[in-house]
Coordinates of C-alpha atoms and ligand atoms in Angstrom, one line a residue:
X1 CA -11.0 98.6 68.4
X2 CA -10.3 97.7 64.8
X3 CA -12.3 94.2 64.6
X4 CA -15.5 95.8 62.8
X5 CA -16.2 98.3 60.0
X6 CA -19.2 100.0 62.3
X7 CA -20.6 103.5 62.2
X8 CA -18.7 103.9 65.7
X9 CA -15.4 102.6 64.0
X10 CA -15.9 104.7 60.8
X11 CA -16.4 108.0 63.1
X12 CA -13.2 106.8 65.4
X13 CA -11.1 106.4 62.0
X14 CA -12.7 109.2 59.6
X15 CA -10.5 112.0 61.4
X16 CA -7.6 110.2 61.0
X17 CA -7.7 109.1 57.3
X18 CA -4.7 110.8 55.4
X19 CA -1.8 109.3 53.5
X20 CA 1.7 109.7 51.4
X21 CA 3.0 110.0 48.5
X22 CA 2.9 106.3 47.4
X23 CA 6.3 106.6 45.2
X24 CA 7.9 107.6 48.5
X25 CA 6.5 104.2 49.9
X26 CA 7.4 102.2 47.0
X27 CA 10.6 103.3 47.7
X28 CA 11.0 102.7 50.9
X29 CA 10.0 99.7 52.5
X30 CA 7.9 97.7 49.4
X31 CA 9.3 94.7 48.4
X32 CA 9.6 93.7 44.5
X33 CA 11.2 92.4 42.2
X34 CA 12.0 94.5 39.4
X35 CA 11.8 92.5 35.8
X36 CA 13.7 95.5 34.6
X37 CA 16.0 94.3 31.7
X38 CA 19.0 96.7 29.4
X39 CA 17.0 98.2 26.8
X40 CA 18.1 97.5 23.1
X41 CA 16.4 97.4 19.9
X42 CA 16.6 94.0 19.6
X43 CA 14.5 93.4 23.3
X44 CA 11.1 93.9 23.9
X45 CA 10.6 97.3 26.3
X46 CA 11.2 97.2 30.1
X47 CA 8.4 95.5 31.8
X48 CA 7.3 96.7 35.0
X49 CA 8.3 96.1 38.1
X50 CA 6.5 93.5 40.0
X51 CA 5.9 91.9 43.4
X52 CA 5.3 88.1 43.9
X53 CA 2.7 86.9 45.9
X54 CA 2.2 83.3 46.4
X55 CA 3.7 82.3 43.5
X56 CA 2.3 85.3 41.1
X57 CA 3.6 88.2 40.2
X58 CA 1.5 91.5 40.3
X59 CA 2.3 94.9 39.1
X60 CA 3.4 97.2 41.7
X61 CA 2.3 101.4 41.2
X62 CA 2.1 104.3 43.3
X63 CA -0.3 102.7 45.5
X64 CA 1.8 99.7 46.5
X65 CA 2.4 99.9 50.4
X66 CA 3.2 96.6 51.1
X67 CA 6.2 95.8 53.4
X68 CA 8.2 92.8 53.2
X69 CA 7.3 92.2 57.2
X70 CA 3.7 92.0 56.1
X71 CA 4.1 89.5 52.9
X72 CA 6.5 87.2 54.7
X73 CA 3.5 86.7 57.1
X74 CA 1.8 84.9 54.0
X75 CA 2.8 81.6 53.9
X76 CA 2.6 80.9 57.8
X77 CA -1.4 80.3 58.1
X78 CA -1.8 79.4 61.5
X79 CA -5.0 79.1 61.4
X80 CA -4.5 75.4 59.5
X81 CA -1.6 74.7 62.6
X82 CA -3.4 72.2 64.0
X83 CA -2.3 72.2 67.4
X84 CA -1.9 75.7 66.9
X85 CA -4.8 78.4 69.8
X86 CA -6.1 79.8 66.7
X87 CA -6.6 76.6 64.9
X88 CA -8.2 74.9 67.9
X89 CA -10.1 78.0 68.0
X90 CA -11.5 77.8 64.8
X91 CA -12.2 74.2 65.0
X92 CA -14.1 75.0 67.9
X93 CA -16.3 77.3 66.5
X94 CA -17.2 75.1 63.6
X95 CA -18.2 72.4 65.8
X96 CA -21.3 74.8 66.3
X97 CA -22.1 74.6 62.8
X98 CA -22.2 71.5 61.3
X99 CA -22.2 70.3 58.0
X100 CA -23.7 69.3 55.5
X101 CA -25.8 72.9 56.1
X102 CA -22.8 74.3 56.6
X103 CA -19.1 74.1 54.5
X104 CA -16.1 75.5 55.4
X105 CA -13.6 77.2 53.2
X106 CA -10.2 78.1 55.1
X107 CA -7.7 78.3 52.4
X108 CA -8.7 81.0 50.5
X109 CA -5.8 83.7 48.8
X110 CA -5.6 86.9 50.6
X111 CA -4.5 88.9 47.6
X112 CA -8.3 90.3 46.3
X113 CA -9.6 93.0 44.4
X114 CA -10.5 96.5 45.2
X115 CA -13.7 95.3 44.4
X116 CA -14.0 92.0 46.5
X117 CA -12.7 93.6 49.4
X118 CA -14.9 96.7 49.1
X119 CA -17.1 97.6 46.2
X120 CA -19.1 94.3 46.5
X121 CA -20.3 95.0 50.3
X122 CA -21.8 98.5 49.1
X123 CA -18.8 100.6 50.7
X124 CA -18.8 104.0 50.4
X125 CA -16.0 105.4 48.0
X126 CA -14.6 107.6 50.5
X127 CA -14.9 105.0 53.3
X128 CA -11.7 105.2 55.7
X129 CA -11.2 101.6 54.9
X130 CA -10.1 102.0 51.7
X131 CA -7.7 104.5 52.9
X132 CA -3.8 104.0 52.2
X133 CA -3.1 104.6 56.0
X134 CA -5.3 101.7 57.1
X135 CA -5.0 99.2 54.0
X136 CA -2.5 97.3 52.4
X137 CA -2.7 98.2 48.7
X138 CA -0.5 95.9 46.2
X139 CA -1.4 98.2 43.7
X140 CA -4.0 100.5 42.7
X141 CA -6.8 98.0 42.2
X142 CA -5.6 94.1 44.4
X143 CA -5.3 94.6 48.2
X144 CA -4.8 92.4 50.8
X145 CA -7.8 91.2 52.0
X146 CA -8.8 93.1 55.4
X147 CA -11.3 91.1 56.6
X148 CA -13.2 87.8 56.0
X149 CA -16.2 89.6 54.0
X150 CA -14.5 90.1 51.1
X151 CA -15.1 86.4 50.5
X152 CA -19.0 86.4 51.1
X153 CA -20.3 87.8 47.3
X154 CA -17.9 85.1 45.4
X155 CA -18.9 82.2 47.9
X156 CA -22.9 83.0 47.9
X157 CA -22.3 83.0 43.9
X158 CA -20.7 79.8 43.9
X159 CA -23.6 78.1 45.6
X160 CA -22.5 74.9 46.7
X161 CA -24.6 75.4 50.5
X162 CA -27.1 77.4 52.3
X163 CA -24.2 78.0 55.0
X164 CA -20.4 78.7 55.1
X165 CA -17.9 79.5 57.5
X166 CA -14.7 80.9 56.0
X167 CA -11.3 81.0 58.1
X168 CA -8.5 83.4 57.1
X169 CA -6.0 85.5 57.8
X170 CA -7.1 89.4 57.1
X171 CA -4.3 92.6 57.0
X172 CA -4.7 96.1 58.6
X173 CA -2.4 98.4 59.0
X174 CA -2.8 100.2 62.8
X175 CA -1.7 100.9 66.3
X176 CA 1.2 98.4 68.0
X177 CA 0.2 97.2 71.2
X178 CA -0.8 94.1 73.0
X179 CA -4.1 93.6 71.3
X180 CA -3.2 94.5 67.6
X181 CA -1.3 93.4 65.0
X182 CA -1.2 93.8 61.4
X183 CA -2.1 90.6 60.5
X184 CA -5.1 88.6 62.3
X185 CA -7.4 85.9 62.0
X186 CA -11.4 86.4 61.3
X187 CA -13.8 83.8 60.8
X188 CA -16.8 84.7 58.6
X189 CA -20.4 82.8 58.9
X190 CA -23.5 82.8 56.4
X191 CA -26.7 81.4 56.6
X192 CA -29.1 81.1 53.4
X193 CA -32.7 80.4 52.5
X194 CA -34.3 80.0 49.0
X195 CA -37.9 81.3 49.3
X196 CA -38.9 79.5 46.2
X197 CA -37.7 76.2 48.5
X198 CA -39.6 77.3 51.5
X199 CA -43.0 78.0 50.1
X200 CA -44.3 74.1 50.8
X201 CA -43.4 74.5 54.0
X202 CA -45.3 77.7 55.0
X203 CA -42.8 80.6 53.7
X204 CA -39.3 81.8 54.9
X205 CA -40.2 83.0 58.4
X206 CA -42.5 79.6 58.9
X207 CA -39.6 77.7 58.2
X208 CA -37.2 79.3 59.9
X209 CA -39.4 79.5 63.3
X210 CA -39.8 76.3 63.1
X211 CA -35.8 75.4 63.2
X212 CA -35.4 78.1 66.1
X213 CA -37.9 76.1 68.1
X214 CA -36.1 73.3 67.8
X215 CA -32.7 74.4 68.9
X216 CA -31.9 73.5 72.3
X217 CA -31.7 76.4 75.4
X218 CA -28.8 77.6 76.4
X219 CA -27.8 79.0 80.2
X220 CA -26.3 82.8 79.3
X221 CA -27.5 85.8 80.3
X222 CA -29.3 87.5 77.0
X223 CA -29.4 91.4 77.4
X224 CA -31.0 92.5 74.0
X225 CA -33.3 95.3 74.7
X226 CA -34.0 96.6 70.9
X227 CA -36.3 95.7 69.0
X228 CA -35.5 93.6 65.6
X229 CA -35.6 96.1 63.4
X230 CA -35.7 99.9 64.0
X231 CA -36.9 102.7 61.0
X232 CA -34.1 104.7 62.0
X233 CA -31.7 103.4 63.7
X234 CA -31.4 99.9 62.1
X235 CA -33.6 99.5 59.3
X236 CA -35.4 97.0 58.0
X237 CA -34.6 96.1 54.1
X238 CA -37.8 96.8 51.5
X239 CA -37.5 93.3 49.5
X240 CA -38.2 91.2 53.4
X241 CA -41.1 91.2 55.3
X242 CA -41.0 92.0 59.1
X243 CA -41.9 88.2 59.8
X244 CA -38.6 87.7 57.4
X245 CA -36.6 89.8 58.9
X246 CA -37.8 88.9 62.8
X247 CA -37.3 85.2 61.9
X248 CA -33.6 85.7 60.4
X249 CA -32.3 87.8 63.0
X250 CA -34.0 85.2 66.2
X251 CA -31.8 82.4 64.5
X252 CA -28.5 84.1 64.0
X253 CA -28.3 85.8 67.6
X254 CA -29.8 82.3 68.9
X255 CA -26.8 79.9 66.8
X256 CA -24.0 83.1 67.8
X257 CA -25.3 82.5 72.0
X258 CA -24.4 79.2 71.7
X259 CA -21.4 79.6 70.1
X260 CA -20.6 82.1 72.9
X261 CA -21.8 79.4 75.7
X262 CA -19.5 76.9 74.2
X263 CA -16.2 79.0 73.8
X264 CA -16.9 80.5 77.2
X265 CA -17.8 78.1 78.8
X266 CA -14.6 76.1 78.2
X267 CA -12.7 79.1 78.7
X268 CA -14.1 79.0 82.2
X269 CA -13.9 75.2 82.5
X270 CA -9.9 75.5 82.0
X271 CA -8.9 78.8 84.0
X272 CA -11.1 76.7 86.8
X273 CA -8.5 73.6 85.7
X274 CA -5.4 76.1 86.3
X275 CA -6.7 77.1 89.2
X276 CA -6.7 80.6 88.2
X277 CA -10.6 80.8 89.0
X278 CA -11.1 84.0 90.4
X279 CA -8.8 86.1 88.9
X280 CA -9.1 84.0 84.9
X281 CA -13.2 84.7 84.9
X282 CA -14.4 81.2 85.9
X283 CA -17.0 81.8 88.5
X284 CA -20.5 80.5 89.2
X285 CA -22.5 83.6 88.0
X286 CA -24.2 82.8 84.3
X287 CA -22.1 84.5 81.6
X288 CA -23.7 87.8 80.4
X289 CA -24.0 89.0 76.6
X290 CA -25.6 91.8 75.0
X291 CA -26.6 92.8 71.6
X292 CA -25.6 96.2 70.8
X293 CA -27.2 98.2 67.5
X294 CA -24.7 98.4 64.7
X295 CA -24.3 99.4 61.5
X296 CA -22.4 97.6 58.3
X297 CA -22.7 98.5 54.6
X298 CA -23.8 95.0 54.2
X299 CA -26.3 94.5 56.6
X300 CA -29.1 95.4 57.7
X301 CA -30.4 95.5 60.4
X302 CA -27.2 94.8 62.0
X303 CA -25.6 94.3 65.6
X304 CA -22.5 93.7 67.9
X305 CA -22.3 91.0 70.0
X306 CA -20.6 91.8 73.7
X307 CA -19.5 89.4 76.6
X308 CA -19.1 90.6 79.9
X309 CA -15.2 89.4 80.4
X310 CA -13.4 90.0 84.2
X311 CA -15.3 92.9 84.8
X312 CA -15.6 94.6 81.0
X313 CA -17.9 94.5 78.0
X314 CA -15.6 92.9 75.6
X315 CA -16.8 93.6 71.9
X316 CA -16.6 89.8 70.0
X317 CA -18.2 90.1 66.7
X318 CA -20.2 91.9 64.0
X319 CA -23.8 90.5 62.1
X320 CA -26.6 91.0 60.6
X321 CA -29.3 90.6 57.7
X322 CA -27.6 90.3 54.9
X323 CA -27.9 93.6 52.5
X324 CA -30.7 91.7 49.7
X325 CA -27.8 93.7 46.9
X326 CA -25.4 90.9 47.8
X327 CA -27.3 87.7 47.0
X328 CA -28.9 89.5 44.2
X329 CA -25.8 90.6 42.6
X330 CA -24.7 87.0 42.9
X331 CA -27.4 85.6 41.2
X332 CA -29.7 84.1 43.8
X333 CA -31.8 86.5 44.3
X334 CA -34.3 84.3 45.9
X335 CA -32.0 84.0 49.2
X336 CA -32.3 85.7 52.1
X337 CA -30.4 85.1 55.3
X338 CA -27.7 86.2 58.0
X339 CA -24.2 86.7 58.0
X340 CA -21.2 87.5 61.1
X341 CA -17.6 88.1 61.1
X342 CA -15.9 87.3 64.4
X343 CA -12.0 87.9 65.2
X344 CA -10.3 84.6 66.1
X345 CA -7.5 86.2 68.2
X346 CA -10.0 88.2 70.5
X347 CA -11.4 85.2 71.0
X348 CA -8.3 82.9 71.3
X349 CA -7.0 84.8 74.0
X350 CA -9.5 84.9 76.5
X351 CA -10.1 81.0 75.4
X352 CA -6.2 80.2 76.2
X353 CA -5.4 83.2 78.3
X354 CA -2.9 84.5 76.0
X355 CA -1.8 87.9 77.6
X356 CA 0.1 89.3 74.0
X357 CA -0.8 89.0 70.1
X358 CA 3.0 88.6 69.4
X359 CA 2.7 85.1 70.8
X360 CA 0.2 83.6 68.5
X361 CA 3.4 84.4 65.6
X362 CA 6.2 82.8 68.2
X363 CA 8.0 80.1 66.6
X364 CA 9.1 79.5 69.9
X365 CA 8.5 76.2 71.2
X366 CA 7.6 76.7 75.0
X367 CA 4.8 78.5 73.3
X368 CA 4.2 76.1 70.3
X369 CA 4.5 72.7 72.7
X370 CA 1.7 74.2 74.9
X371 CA -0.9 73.4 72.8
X372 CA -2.8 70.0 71.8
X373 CA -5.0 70.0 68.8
X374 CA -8.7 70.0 70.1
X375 CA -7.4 71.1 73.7
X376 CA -8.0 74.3 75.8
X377 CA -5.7 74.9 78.4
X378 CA -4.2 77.8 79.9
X379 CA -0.9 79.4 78.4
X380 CA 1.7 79.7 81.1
X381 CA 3.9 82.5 80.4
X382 CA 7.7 81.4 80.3
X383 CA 8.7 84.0 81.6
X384 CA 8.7 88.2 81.5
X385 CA 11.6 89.6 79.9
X386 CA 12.3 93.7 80.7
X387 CA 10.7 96.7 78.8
X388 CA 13.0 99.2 77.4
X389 CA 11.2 102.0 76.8
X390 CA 13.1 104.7 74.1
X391 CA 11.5 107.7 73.0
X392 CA 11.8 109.4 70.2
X393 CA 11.0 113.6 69.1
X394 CA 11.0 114.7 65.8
X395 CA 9.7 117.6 63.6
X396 CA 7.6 116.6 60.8
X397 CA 8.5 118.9 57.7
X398 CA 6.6 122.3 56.8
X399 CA 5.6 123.0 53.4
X400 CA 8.3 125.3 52.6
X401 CA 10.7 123.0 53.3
X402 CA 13.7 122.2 51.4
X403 CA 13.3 118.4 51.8
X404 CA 10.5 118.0 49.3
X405 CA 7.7 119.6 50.1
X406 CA 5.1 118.1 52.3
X407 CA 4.6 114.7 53.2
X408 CA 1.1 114.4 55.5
X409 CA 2.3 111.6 58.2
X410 CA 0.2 109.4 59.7
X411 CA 0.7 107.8 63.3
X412 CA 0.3 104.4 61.1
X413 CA 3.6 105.4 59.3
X414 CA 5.1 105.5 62.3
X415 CA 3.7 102.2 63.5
X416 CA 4.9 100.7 60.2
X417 CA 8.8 101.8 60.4
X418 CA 8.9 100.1 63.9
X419 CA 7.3 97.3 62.7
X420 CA 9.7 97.3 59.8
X421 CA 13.0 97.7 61.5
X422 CA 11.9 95.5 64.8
X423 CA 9.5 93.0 63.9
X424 CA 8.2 91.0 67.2
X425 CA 10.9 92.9 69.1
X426 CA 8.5 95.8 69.4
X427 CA 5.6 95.6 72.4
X428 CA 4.0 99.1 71.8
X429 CA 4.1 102.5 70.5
X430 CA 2.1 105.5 71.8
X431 CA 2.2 108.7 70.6
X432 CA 2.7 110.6 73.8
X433 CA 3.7 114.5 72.8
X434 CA 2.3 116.4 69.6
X435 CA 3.1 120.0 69.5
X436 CA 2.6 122.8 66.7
X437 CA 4.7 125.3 67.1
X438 CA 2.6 128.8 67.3
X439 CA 5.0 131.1 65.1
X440 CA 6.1 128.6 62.1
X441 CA 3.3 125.9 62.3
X442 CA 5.7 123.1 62.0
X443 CA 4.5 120.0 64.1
X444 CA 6.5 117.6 66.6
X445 CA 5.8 114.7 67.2
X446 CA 6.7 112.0 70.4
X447 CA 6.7 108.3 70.2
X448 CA 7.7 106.1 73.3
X449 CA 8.9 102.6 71.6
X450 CA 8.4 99.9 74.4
X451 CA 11.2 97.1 72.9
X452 CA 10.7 93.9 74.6
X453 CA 11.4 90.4 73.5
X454 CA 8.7 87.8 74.2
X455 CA 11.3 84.9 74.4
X456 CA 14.8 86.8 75.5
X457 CA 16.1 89.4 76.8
X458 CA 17.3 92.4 75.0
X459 CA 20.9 93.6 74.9
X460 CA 20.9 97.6 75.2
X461 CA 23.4 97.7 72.2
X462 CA 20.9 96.0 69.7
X463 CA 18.1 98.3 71.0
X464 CA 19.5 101.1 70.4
X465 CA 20.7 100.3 67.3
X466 CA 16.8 99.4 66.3
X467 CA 16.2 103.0 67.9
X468 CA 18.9 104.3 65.4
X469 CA 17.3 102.9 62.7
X470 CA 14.1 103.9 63.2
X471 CA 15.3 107.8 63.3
X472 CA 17.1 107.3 59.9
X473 CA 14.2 106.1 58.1
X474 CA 12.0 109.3 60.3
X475 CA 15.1 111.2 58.6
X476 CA 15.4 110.1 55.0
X477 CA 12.0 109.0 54.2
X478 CA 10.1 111.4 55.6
X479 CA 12.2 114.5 56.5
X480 CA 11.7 114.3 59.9
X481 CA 14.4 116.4 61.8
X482 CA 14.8 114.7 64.7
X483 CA 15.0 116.7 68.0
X484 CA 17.2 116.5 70.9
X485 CA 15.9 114.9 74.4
X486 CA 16.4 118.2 76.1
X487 CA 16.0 120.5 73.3
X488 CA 14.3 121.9 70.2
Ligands
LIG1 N1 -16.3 92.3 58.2 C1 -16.6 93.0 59.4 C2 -15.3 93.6 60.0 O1 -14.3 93.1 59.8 C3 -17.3 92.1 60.4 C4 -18.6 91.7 60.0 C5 -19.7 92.4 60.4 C6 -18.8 90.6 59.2 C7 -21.0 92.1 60.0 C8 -20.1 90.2 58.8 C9 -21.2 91.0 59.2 O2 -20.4 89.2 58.0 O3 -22.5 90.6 58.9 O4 -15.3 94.6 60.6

């Protein structure tokens, strides 16, 4: 599960972290423009060479790993569709949180700094995250943006509300399958309170109390059996007091339960309208959450929220009190509150029933005509076009070999060149054989491609030609040799 940076993801992803040799990369499958010009006297010197990004142009380097597949997704933002699932989605959830407490901010770039994206929330230097394998750099210092809460210093600096909700699309780079794709959709929510503004009223925790109270009850099914704050395991932060602390965390899990009754609820409401009731989730039993400890660089104490989805614990979004270094470091270090980042796709597709992330990209229009802005209804599935499953076995090079030395792969390379060469014709990828041969050391590798079309059927001559592809780019960009079916 990719949606949150947490101690359990960090463990997951830490003994995977590696990379390549970013001039190989640059090579390959980055897409710039090169301002390159003849060199005379008369001319100023050779300027870099660049890559646009909504309409700028930034300086590519040895850490540029940005594929044109991935910048093309730029412009589409369809979380602004409006009768686009993740746009009805989204409005949805902001109908929870009203302004003028809360504003919303949905159109902000995606190309941010090293810094936004990581330094500001406290992470680690050597934190996977900021890994090559899992990041899109566009050079050494901008990235694109891989989550919501690189927004959340700049936004508490700029002040304008106590609350915000910020809508955006966020870029990974990981596994090919149903549930992932290299671009998604997060939503991320903030709650403030000035303590100087409070005091009239009885302090920070008084106040706060006081707004829980009145908040109406909802009819899920709470498990939270931790306490608020834990020494250990979820500590609370020396500038707030316990009552501070107790009083922030009752309201954000109490405003992120409702925000879980509504969705669900209509998610239940309309597989109950399909008729799908059984089978879709809608039944008569109360919906069940629970709060799961957690850990972010930015919170503190923090938490996952699950819901208990057609028989599984479904993990739906990451919060917590904010880390005081945040508000502090953007100069309103009087604030204290609660912050959440939530993954609009997860969400969409249990809302709409939408069985395949490919779809949400589908300019096809029996998806696209499905959909009415501020409508939840079930997706119905135009039909199943056939798998065609194509493995492919390759050596990865040794260090003493003649094709440059050694190149550490990463099953994200892999997922990259698919993505590269098919696009949305791709379903999955698994790695499903890894070998090291006991006398040289050299490594195989197996991948099983599933090629399927979410609005056609395939012909077998353009698959394999994709499958072709995708071993010449194993061949010349990484000096893969690739090995027979039956044989070494
Ligand atoms: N940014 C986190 C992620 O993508 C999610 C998150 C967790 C956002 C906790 C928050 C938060 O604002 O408080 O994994």
């Amino acid at each position: 599960m990719r949606l949150l940076f947490s101690s359990r993801n960090l463990l997951a992803a830490s003994g995977t972290s590696g990379g390549f040799s970013g001039v190989i990369r640059a090579r390959g499958i980055t897409q710039f423009r090169s301002r390159r010009r003849k060199y005379s006297t008369t001319e100023e010197p050779p300027s870099p060479p660049t890559t646009k990004l909504e309409g700028r142009h930034y300086p590519i380097d040895e850490w540029t790993n940005l594929p044109s597949h991935i910048s093309s997704a730029l412009p589409r933002k369809l979380h602004l569709q409006p009768s686009h699932p993740l746009s009805i989605t989204r409005r949805l959830i902001e109908s929870r949180f009203p302004g003028p407490t809360y504003q919303y901010h949905n159109d902000l770039s995606p190309v941010v700094s090293v810094h936004q994206n990581f330094d500001s929330l406290g992470f680690p230097i050597d934190h996977p995250g900021r890994s090559r394998t899992d990041t899109y750099y566009v050079n050494k210092d901008i990235v694109l943006r891989t989550h919501t809460s690189a927004h959340q210093a700049d936004t508490f600096r700029s002040g304008t509300s106590d609350g915000f909700l910020i809508s955006a699309d966020v870029y990974r780079r990981d596994a090919i399958d149903r549930s992932h794709y290299p671009v998604f959709h997060q939503m991320e929510g903030a709650r403030m309170w000035s303590r100087e503004e409070c005091k009239a009223r009885g302090g920070i925790a008084a106040v706060i109390k006081e707004e829980v109270e009145g908040m109406p009850k909802h009819e899920i099914n709470v498990e939270d059996p931790n306490p608020p704050f834990h020494e250990k395991r979820n500590p609370l932060q020396v500038e707030h007091t316990p009552e501070e602390a107790r009083a922030v965390g009752a309201h954000l899990k109490l405003c992120l339960e409702h925000v879980v009754a509504e969705v669900f609820g209509q998610a239940r409401a309309a597989a109950a309208a399909a008729g799908g009731a059984s089978a879709e989730g809608a039944s008569e039993e109360p919906l069940r959450v629970r709060w799961v400890e957690a850990y972010f660089p930015f919170t503190s104490p923090s938490w996952e929220l699950e819901v208990y989805w057609q028989g599984n614990w479904l993990e739906l979004l990451g919060c917590g009190v904010v880390q005081q270094s945040l508000p502090k470091s953007a100069g309103i270090p009087d604030k204290i509150g609660w912050a959440f980042g939530v993954g609009l796709e997860r969400v969409a597709m249990l809302l709409f029933g939408i069985p395949d992330i490919r779809l949400f990209w589908s300019l096809d229009q029996r998806f696209l005509e499905q959909f009415k802005e501020g409508e939840i209804s079930r997706f119905v599935p135009f039909s199943k076009f056939p798998p065609c499953y194509k493995d492919v076995a390759f050596w990865l090079p040794s260090s003493s070999s003649a094709a440059g030395g050694q190149i550490p792969f990463h099953e994200n390379d892999m997922m990259e060149i698919v993505r590269n060469v098919a696009g949305d014709l791709v379903e999955d990828v698994k790695l499903i054989d890894e070998f090291t041969h006991p006398k040289t050391g050299r490594k195989s590798l197996c991948f099983r491609i599933n090629y399927r079309s979410l609005e056609r059927t395939l012909k077998n001559d353009e698959v394999n030609s994709l499958q072709q592809t995708v071993q010449r780019v194993l061949v010349e960009e990484f000096g893969a040799e690739v090995r027979e079916r039956n044989g070494k």
